[in-house]
mmCIF file of C-alpha atoms in Angstrom:
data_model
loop_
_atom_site.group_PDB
_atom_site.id
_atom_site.type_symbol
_atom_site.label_atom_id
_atom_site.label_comp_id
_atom_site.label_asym_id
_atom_site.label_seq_id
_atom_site.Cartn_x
_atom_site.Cartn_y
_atom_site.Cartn_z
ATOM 1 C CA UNK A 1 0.000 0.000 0.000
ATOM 2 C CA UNK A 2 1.380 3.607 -1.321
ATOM 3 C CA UNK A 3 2.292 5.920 1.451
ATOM 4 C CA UNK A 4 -0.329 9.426 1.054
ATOM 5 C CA UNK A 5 1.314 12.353 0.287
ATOM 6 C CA UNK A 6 3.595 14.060 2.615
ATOM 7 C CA UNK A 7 2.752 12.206 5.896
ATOM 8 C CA UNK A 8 3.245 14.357 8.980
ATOM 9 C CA UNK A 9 6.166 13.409 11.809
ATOM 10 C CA UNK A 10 6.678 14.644 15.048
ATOM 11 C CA UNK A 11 9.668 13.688 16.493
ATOM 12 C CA UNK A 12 9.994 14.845 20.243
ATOM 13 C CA UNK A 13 13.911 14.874 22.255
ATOM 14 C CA UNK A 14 15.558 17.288 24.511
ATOM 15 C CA UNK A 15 18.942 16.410 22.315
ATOM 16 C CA UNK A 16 19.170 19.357 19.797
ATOM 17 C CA UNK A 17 21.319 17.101 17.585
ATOM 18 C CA UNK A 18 19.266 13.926 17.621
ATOM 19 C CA UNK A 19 16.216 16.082 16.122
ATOM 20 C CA UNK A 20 18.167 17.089 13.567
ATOM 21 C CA UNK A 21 19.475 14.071 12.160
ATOM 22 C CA UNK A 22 16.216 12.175 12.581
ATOM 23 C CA UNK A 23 14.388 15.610 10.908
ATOM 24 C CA UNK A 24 17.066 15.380 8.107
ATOM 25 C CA UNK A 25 16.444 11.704 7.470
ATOM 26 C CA UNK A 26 12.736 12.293 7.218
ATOM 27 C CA UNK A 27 12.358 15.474 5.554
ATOM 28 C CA UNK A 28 15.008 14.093 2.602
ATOM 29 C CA UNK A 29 12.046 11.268 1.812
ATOM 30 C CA UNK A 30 9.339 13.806 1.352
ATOM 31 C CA UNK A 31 7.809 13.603 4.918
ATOM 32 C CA UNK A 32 6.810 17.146 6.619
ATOM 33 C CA UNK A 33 8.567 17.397 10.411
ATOM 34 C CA UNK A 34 8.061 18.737 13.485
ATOM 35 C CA UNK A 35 10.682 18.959 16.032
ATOM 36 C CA UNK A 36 9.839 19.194 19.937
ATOM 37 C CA UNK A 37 12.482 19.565 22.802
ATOM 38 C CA UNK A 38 9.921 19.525 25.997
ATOM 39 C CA UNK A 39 7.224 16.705 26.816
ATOM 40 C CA UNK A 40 4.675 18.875 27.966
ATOM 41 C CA UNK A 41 4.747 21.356 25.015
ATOM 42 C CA UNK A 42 4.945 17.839 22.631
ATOM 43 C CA UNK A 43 1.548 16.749 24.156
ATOM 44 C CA UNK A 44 0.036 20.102 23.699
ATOM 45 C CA UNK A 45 1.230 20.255 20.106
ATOM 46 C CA UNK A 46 0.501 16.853 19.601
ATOM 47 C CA UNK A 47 -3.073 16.967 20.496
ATOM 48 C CA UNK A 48 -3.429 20.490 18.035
ATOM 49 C CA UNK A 49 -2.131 18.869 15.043
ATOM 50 C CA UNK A 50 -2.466 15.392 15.136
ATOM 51 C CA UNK A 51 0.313 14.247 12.897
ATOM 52 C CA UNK A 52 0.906 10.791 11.636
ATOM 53 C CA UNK A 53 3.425 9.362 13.656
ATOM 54 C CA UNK A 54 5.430 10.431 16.587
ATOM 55 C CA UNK A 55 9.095 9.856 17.351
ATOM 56 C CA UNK A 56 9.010 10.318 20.934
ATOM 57 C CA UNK A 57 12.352 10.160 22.898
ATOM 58 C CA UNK A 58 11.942 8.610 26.418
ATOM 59 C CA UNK A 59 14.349 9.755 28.603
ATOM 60 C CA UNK A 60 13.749 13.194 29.146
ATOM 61 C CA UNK A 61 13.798 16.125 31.904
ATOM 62 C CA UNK A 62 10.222 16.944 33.660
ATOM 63 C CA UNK A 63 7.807 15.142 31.709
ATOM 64 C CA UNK A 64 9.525 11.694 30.286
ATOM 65 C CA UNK A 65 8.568 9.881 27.287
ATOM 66 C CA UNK A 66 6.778 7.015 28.829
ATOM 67 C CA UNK A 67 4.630 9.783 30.474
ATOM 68 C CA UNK A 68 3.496 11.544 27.062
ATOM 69 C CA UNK A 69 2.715 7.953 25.636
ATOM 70 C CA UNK A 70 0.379 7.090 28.666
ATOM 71 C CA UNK A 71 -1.640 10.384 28.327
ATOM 72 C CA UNK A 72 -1.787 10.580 24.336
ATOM 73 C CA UNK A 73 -2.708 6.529 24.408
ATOM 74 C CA UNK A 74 -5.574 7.734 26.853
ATOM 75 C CA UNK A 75 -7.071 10.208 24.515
ATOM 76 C CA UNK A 76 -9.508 8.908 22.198
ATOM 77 C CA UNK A 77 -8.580 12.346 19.486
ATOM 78 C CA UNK A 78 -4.809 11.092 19.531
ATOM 79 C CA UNK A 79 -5.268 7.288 20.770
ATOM 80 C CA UNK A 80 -4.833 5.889 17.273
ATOM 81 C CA UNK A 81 -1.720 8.112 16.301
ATOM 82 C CA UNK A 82 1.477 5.710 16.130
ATOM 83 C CA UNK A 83 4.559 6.178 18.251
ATOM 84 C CA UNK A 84 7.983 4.949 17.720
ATOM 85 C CA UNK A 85 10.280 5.535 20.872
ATOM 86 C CA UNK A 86 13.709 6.723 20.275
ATOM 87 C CA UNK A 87 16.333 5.054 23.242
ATOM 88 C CA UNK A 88 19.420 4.392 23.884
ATOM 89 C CA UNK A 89 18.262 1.839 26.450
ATOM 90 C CA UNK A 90 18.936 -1.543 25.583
ATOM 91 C CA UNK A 91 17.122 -3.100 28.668
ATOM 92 C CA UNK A 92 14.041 -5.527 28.128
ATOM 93 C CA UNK A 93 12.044 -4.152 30.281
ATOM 94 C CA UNK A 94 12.333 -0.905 29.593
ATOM 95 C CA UNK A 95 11.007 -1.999 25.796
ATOM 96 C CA UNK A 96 8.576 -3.809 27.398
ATOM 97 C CA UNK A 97 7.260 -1.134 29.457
ATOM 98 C CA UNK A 98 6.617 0.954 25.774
ATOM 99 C CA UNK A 99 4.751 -1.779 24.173
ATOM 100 C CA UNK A 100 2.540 -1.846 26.972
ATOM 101 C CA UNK A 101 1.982 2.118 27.456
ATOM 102 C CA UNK A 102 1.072 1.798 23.230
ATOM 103 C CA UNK A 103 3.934 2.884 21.258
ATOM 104 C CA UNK A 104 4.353 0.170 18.176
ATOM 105 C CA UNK A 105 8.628 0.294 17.854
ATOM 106 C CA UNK A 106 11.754 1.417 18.912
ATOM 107 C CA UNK A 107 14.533 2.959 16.991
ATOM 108 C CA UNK A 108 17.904 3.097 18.772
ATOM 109 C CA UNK A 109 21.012 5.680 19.083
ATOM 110 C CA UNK A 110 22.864 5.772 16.759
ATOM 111 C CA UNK A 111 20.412 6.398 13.960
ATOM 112 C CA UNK A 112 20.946 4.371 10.800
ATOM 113 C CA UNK A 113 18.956 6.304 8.242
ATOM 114 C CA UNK A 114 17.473 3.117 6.638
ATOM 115 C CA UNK A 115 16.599 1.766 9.172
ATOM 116 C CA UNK A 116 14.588 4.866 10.289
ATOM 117 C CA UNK A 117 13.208 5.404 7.284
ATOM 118 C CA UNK A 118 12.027 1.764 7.050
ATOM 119 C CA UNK A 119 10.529 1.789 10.537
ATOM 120 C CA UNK A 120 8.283 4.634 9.773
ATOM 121 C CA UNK A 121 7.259 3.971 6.216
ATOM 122 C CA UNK A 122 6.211 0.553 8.124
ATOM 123 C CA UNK A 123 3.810 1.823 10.570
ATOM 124 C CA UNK A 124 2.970 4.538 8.587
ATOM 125 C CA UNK A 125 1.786 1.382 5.887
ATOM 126 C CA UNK A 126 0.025 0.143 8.711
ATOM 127 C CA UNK A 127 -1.670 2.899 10.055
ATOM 128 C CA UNK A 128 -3.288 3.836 6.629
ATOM 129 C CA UNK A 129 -4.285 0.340 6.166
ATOM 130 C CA UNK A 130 -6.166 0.285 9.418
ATOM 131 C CA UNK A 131 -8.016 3.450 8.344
ATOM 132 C CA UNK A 132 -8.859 2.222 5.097
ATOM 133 C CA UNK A 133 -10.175 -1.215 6.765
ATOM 134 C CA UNK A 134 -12.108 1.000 9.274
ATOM 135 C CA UNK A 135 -13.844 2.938 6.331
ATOM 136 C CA UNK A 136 -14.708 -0.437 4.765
ATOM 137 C CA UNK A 137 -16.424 -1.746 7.925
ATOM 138 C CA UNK A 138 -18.156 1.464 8.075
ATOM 139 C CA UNK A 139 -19.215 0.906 4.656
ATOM 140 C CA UNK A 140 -19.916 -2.433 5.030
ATOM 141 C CA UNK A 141 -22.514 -1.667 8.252
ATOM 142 C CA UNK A 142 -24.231 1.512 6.027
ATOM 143 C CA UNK A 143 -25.362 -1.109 3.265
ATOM 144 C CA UNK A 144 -25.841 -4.316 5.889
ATOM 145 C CA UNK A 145 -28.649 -1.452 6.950
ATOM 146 C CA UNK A 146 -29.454 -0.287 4.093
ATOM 147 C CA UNK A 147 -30.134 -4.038 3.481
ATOM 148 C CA UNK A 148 -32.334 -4.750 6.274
ATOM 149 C CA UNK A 149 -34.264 -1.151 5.687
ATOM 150 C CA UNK A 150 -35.639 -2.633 2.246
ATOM 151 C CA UNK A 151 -36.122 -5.865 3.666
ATOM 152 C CA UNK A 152 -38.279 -4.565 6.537
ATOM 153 C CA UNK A 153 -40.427 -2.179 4.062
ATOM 154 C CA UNK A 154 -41.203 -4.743 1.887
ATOM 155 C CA UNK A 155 -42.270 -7.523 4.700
ATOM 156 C CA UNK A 156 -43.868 -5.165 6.267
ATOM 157 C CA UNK A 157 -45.220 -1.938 5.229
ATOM 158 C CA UNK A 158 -45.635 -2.771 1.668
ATOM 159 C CA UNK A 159 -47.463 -6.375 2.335
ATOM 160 C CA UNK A 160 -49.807 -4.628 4.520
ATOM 161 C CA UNK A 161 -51.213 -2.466 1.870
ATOM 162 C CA UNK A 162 -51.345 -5.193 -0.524
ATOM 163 C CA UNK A 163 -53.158 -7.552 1.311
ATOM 164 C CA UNK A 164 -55.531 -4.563 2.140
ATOM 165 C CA UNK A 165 -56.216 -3.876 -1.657
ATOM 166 C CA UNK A 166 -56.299 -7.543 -2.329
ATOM 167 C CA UNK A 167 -58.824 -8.172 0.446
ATOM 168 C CA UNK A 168 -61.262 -5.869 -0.723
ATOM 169 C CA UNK A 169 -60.759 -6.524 -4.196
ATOM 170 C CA UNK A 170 -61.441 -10.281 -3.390
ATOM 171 C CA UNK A 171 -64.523 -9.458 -2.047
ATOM 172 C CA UNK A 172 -65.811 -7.562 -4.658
ATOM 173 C CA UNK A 173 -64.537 -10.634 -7.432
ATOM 174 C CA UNK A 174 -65.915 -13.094 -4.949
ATOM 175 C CA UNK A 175 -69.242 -11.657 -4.333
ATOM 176 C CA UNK A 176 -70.757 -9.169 -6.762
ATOM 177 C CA UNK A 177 -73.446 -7.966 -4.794
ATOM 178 C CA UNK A 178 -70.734 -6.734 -2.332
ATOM 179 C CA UNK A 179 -70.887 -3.735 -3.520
ATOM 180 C CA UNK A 180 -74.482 -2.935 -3.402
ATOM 181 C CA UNK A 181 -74.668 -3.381 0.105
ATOM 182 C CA UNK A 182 -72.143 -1.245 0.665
ATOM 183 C CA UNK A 183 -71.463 2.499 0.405
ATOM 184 C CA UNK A 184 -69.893 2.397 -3.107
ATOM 185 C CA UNK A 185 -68.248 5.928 -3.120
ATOM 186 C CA UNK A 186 -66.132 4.873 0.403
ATOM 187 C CA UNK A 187 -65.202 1.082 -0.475
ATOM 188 C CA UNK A 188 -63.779 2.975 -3.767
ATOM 189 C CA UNK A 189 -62.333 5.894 -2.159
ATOM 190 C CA UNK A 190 -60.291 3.064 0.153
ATOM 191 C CA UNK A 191 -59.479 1.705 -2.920
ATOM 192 C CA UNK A 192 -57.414 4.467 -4.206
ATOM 193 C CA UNK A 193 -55.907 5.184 -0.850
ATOM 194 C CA UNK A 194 -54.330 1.726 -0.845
ATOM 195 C CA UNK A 195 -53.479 2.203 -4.142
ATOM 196 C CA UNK A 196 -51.668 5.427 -3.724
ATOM 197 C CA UNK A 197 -50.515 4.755 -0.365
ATOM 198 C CA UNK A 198 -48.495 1.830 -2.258
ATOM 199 C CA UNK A 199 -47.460 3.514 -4.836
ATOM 200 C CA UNK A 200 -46.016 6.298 -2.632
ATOM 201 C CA UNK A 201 -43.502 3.784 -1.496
ATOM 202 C CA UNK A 202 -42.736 1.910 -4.246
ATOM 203 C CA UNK A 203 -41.685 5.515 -5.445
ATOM 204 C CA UNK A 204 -39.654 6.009 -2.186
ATOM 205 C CA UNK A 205 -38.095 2.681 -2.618
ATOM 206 C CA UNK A 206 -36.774 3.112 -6.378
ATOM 207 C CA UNK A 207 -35.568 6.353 -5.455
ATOM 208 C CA UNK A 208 -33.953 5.085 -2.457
ATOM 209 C CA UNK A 209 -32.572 2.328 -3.951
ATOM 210 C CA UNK A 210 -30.889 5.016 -6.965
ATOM 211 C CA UNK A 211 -29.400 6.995 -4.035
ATOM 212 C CA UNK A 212 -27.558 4.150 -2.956
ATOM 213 C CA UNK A 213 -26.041 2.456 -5.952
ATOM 214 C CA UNK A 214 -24.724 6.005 -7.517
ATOM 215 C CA UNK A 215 -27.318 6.444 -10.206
ATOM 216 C CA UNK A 216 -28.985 9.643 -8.815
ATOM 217 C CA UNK A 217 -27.385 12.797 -9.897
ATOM 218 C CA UNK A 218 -27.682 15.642 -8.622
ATOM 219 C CA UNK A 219 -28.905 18.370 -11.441
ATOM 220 C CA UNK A 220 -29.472 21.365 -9.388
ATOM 221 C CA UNK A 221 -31.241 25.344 -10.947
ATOM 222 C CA UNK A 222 -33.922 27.499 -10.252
ATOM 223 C CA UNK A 223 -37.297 26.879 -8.842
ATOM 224 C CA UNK A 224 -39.676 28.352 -8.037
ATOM 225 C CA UNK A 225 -40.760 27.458 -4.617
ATOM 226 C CA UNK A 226 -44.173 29.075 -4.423
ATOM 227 C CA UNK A 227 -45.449 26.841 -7.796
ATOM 228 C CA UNK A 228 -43.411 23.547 -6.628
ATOM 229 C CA UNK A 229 -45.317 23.657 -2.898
ATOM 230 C CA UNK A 230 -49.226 24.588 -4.645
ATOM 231 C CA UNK A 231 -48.232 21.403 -7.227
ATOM 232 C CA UNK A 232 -47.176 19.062 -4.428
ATOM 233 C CA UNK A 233 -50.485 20.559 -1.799
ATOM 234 C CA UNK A 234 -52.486 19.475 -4.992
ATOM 235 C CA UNK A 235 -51.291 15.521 -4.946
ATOM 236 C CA UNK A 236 -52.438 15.076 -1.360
ATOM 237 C CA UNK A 237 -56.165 17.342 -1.203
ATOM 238 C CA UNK A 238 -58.395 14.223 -1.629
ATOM 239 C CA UNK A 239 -56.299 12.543 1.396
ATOM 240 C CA UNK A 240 -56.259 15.962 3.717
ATOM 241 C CA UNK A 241 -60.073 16.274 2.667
ATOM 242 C CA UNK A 242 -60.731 12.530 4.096
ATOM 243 C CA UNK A 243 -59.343 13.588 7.608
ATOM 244 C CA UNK A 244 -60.225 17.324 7.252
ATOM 245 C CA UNK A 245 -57.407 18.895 7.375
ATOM 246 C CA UNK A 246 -56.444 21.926 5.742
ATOM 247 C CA UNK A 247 -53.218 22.493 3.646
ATOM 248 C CA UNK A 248 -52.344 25.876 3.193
ATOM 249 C CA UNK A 249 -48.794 27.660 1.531
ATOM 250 C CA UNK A 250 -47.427 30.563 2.769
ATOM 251 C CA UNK A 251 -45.088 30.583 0.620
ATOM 252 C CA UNK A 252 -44.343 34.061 -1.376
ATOM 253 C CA UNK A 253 -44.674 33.744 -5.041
ATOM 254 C CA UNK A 254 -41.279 35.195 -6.425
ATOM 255 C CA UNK A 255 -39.334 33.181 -3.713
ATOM 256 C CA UNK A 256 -36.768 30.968 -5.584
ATOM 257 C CA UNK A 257 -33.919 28.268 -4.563
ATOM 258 C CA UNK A 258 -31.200 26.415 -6.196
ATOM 259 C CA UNK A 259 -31.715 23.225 -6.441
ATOM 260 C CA UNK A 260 -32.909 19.730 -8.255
ATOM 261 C CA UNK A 261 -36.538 19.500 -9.018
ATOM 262 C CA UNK A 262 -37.386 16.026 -8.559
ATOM 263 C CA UNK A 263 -35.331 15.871 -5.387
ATOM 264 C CA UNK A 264 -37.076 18.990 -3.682
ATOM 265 C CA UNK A 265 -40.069 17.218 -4.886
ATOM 266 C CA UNK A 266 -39.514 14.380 -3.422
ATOM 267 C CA UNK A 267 -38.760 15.771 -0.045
ATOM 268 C CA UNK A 268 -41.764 18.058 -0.081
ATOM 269 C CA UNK A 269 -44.085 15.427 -0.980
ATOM 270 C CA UNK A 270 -42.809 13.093 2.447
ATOM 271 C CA UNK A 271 -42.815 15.738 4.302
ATOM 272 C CA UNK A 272 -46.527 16.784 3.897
ATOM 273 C CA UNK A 273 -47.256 12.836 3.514
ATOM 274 C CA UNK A 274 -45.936 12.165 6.999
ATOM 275 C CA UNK A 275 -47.982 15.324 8.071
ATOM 276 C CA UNK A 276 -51.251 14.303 6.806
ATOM 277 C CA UNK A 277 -50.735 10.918 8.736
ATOM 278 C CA UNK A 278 -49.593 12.670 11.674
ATOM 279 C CA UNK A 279 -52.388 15.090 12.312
ATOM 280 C CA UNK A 280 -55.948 14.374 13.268
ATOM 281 C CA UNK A 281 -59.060 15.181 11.894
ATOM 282 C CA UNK A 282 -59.899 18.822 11.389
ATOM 283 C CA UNK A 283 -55.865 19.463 12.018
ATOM 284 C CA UNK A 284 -54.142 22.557 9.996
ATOM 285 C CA UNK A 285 -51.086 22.036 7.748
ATOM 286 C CA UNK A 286 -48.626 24.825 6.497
ATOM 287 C CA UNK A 287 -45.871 25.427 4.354
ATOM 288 C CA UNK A 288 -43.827 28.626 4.747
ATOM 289 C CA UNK A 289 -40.444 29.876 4.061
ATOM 290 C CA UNK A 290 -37.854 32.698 4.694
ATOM 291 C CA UNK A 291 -34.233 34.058 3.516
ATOM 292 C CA UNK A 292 -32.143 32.716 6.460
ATOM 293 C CA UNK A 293 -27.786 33.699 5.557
ATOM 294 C CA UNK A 294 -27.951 32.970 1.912
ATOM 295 C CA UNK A 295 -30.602 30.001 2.408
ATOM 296 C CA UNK A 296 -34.120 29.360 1.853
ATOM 297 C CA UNK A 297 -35.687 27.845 5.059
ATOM 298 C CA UNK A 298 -38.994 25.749 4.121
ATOM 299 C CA UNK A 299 -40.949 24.999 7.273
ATOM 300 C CA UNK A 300 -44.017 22.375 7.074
ATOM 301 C CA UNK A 301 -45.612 22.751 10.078
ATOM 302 C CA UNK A 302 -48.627 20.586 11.797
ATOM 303 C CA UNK A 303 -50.806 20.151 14.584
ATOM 304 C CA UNK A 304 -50.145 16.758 14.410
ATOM 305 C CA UNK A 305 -49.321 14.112 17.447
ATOM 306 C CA UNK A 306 -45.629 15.559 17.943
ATOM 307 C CA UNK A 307 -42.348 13.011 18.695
ATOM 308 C CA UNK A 308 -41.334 12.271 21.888
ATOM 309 C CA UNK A 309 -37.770 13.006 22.377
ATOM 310 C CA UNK A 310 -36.369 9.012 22.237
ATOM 311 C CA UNK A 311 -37.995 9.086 18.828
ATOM 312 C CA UNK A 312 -36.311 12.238 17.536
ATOM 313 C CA UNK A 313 -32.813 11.419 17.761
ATOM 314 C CA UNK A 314 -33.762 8.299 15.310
ATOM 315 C CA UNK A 315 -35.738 9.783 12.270
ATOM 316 C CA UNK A 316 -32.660 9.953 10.392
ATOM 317 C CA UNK A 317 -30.900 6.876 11.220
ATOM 318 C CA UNK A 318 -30.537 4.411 8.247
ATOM 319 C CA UNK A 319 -29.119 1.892 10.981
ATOM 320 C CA UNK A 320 -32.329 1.986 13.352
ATOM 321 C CA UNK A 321 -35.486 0.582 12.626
ATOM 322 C CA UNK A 322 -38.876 1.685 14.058
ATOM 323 C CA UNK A 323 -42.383 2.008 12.917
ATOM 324 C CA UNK A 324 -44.680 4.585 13.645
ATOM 325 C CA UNK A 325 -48.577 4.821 13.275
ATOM 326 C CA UNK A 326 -50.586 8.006 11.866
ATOM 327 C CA UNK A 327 -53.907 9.428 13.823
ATOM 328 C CA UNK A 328 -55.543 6.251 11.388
ATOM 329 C CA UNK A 329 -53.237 3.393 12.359
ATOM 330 C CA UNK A 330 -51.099 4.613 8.861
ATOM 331 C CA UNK A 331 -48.024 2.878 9.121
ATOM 332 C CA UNK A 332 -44.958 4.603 8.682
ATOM 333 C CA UNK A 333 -41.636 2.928 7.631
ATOM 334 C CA UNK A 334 -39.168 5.871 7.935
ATOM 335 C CA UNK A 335 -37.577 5.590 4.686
ATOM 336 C CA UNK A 336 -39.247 8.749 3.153
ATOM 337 C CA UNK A 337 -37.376 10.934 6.166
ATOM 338 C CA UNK A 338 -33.961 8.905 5.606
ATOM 339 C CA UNK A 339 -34.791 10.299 1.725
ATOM 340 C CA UNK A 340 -35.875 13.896 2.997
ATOM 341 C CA UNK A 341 -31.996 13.970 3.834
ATOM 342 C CA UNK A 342 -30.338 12.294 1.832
ATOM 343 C CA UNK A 343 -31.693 14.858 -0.671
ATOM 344 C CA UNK A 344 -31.472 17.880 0.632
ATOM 345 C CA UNK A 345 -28.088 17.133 1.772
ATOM 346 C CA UNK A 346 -27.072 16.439 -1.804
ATOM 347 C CA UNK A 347 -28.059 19.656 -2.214
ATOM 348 C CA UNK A 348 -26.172 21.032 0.017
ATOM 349 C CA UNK A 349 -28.774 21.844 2.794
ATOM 350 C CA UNK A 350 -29.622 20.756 6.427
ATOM 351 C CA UNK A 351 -32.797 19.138 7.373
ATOM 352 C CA UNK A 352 -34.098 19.433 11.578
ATOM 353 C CA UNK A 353 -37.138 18.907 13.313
ATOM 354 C CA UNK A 354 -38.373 20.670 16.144
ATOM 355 C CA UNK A 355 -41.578 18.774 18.031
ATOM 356 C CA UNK A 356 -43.477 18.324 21.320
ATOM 357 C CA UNK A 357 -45.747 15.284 21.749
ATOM 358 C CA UNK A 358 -49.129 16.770 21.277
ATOM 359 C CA UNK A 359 -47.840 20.075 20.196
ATOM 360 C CA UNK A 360 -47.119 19.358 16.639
ATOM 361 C CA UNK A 361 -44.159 19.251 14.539
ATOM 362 C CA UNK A 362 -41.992 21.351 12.445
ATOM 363 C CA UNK A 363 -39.753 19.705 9.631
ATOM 364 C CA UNK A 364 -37.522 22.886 8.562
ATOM 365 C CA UNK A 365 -34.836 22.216 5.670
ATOM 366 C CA UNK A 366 -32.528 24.829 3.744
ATOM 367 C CA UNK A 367 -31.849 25.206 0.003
ATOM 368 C CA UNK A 368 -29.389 27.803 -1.354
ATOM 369 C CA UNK A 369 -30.685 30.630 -2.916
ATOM 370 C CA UNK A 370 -28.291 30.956 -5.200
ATOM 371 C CA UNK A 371 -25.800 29.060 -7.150
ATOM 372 C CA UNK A 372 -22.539 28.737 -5.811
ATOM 373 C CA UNK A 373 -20.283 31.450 -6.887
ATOM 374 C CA UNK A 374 -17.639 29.176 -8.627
ATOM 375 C CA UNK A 375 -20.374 27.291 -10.848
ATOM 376 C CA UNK A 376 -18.876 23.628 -8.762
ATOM 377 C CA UNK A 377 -21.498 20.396 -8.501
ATOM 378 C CA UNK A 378 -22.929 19.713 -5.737
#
């Protein structure tokens, strides 16, 4: 494995001409170096910069070398930073003693300059490969939840609305005269909320399931907010009717942000979704927003049921599962916040929610209002 560019080095001893032969050595194979006479003012610094690797002599005045390993080996921002001890001590114990404070090697006086340089580019190999693994796990556990997201959905929230539009549909297949004893207009009216209801998260699905494989670019320009919120309020009127609840945008009409239409869209469309399912009957829904620092902040606000706090820190999570039920025993699988974002981080926003349990919610997200000035992606 290739060393990264110019790895940093500290290397720490109260001998003036030790640092400079190790710093020579080091800065003559491209590494950047930091030289340190004093333990105490080597932790400090240390703990600033966070280099690479640390040369760290032990036998030094005040604070000793042994000392500065113990307290940077007990600090989870500088626990993972290698250390090499630099000795003149030949003694097993005293090597012992290092290994077991943290440091990885020892390089002793005299210096051989391959043999330095071969001890560092070592651990330095090491280190990198350890960070690389760790970003692979981390990897790894995003898509083993990702994984288990989709599988939940579809054994659960998705086969529930099925089985409720196949049960009724049976009925009607199975005995004509269903119908006529029925109230028509509501049995079709379910109907179409079953159908949509599925539909809405078959959409959330594909689109989630884009996200995550790459295929979803980001194509942000100008909208215009005021047009994009009435258009979205227009999808869900026959559902807010149903529970009646009024949707209402207070949006101004030559507000505008920067960013992609279908995304926005998307977001917009969960957000009021969750809403509707959120709020009881005669509840009020509405959609502002206001210039915040360069930003567009979009508010949908309810007088819905509210989230307790345990529930808040979770909306977001890919990696936790829970389900939620609207004022109608809706089901709720999540994935439409995890996309609300997703998105709106792509481009390049911030999503929060601020809620009470019986007080309502607020979902508040920014957009730029402008392009970026140097024309970059997002």
């Amino acid at each position: 494995m290739a060393i990264k560019t110019a790895p940093s080095v500290i290397i720490v001893d109260d001998n003036t001409n030790n640092l400079h032969v190790l710093a020579h050595i080091l800065r003559n194979k491209g590494f950047k170096v930091a030289t340190i006479k004093d333990g105490f003012k080597a932790l400090k610094f240390i703990q600033q910069k966070k280099p690479d690797l640390v040369l760290l002599d032990i036998m030094m005045p005040g604070m000793d070398g042994y000392e500065v390993c113990k307290k940077l080996k007990s600090n989870v921002t500088t626990k993972d930073i290698p250390i090499i001890f630099i000795t003149a001590l030949s003694n097993t114990e005293d090597k012992i003693q290092g290994f077991e404070l943290g440091c990885v090697d020892y390089i002793t006086k005299p210096f051989r300059k391959e043999e330095v340089f071969s001890r560092v580019n070592a651990h330095l190999t090491l280190k990198y490969a350890k960070e690389e693994l760790k970003i692979a796990n981390q990897k790894l556990r995003t898509a083993n939840a990702t994984k288990d997201k989709f599988f939940s959905i579809i054994a659960h929230d998705l086969r529930g609305p099925v089985a409720s539009l196949s049960g009724l549909l049976e009925m009607a297949a199975m005995d004509p005269d269903f119908l006529d004893r029925t109230d028509r207009s509501e049995i079709f009216l379910e109907l179409k909320t079953s159908a949509q209801n599925i539909y809405h998260l078959l959409e959330n699905l594909l689109s989630w399931a884009k996200s995550q494989q790459g295929r979803m670019n980001c194509q942000p320009g100008k909208i215009f907010l005021s047009q994009m919120v009435k258009n979205v309020i227009s999808l869900f009127l026959t559902v807010a009717k149903q529970k009646g609840i009024t949707l209402h945008s207070e949006v101004q009409g030559d507000m505008t942000v920067f960013a992609d239409t279908d995304m926005i869209m998307t977001v917009l469309r969960n957000l009021i979704s969750n809403a509707i399912k959120f709020t009881p009957d005669s509840g009020h829904i509405s959609i502002n927003a206001k210039p915040c620092d360069g930003f567009i902040e979009v508010t949908v606000k309810d007088t819905g049921a509210g989230i307790s706090d345990d529930h808040l820190d979770k909306l977001f999570q890919t990696v936790i599962n829970f389900t939620t039920y609207g004022t109608r025993n809706e089901k709720g699988s999540g994935l439409g916040l995890l996309l609300c974002k997703e998105f709106v981080d792509k481009n390049g926003g911030k999503i929060r929610v601020e809620s009470r349990p019986n007080q309502g919610s607020r979902f508040i997200f920014t957009l730029p209002a402008e392009p970026p000035s140097n024309n970059s992606e997002y």
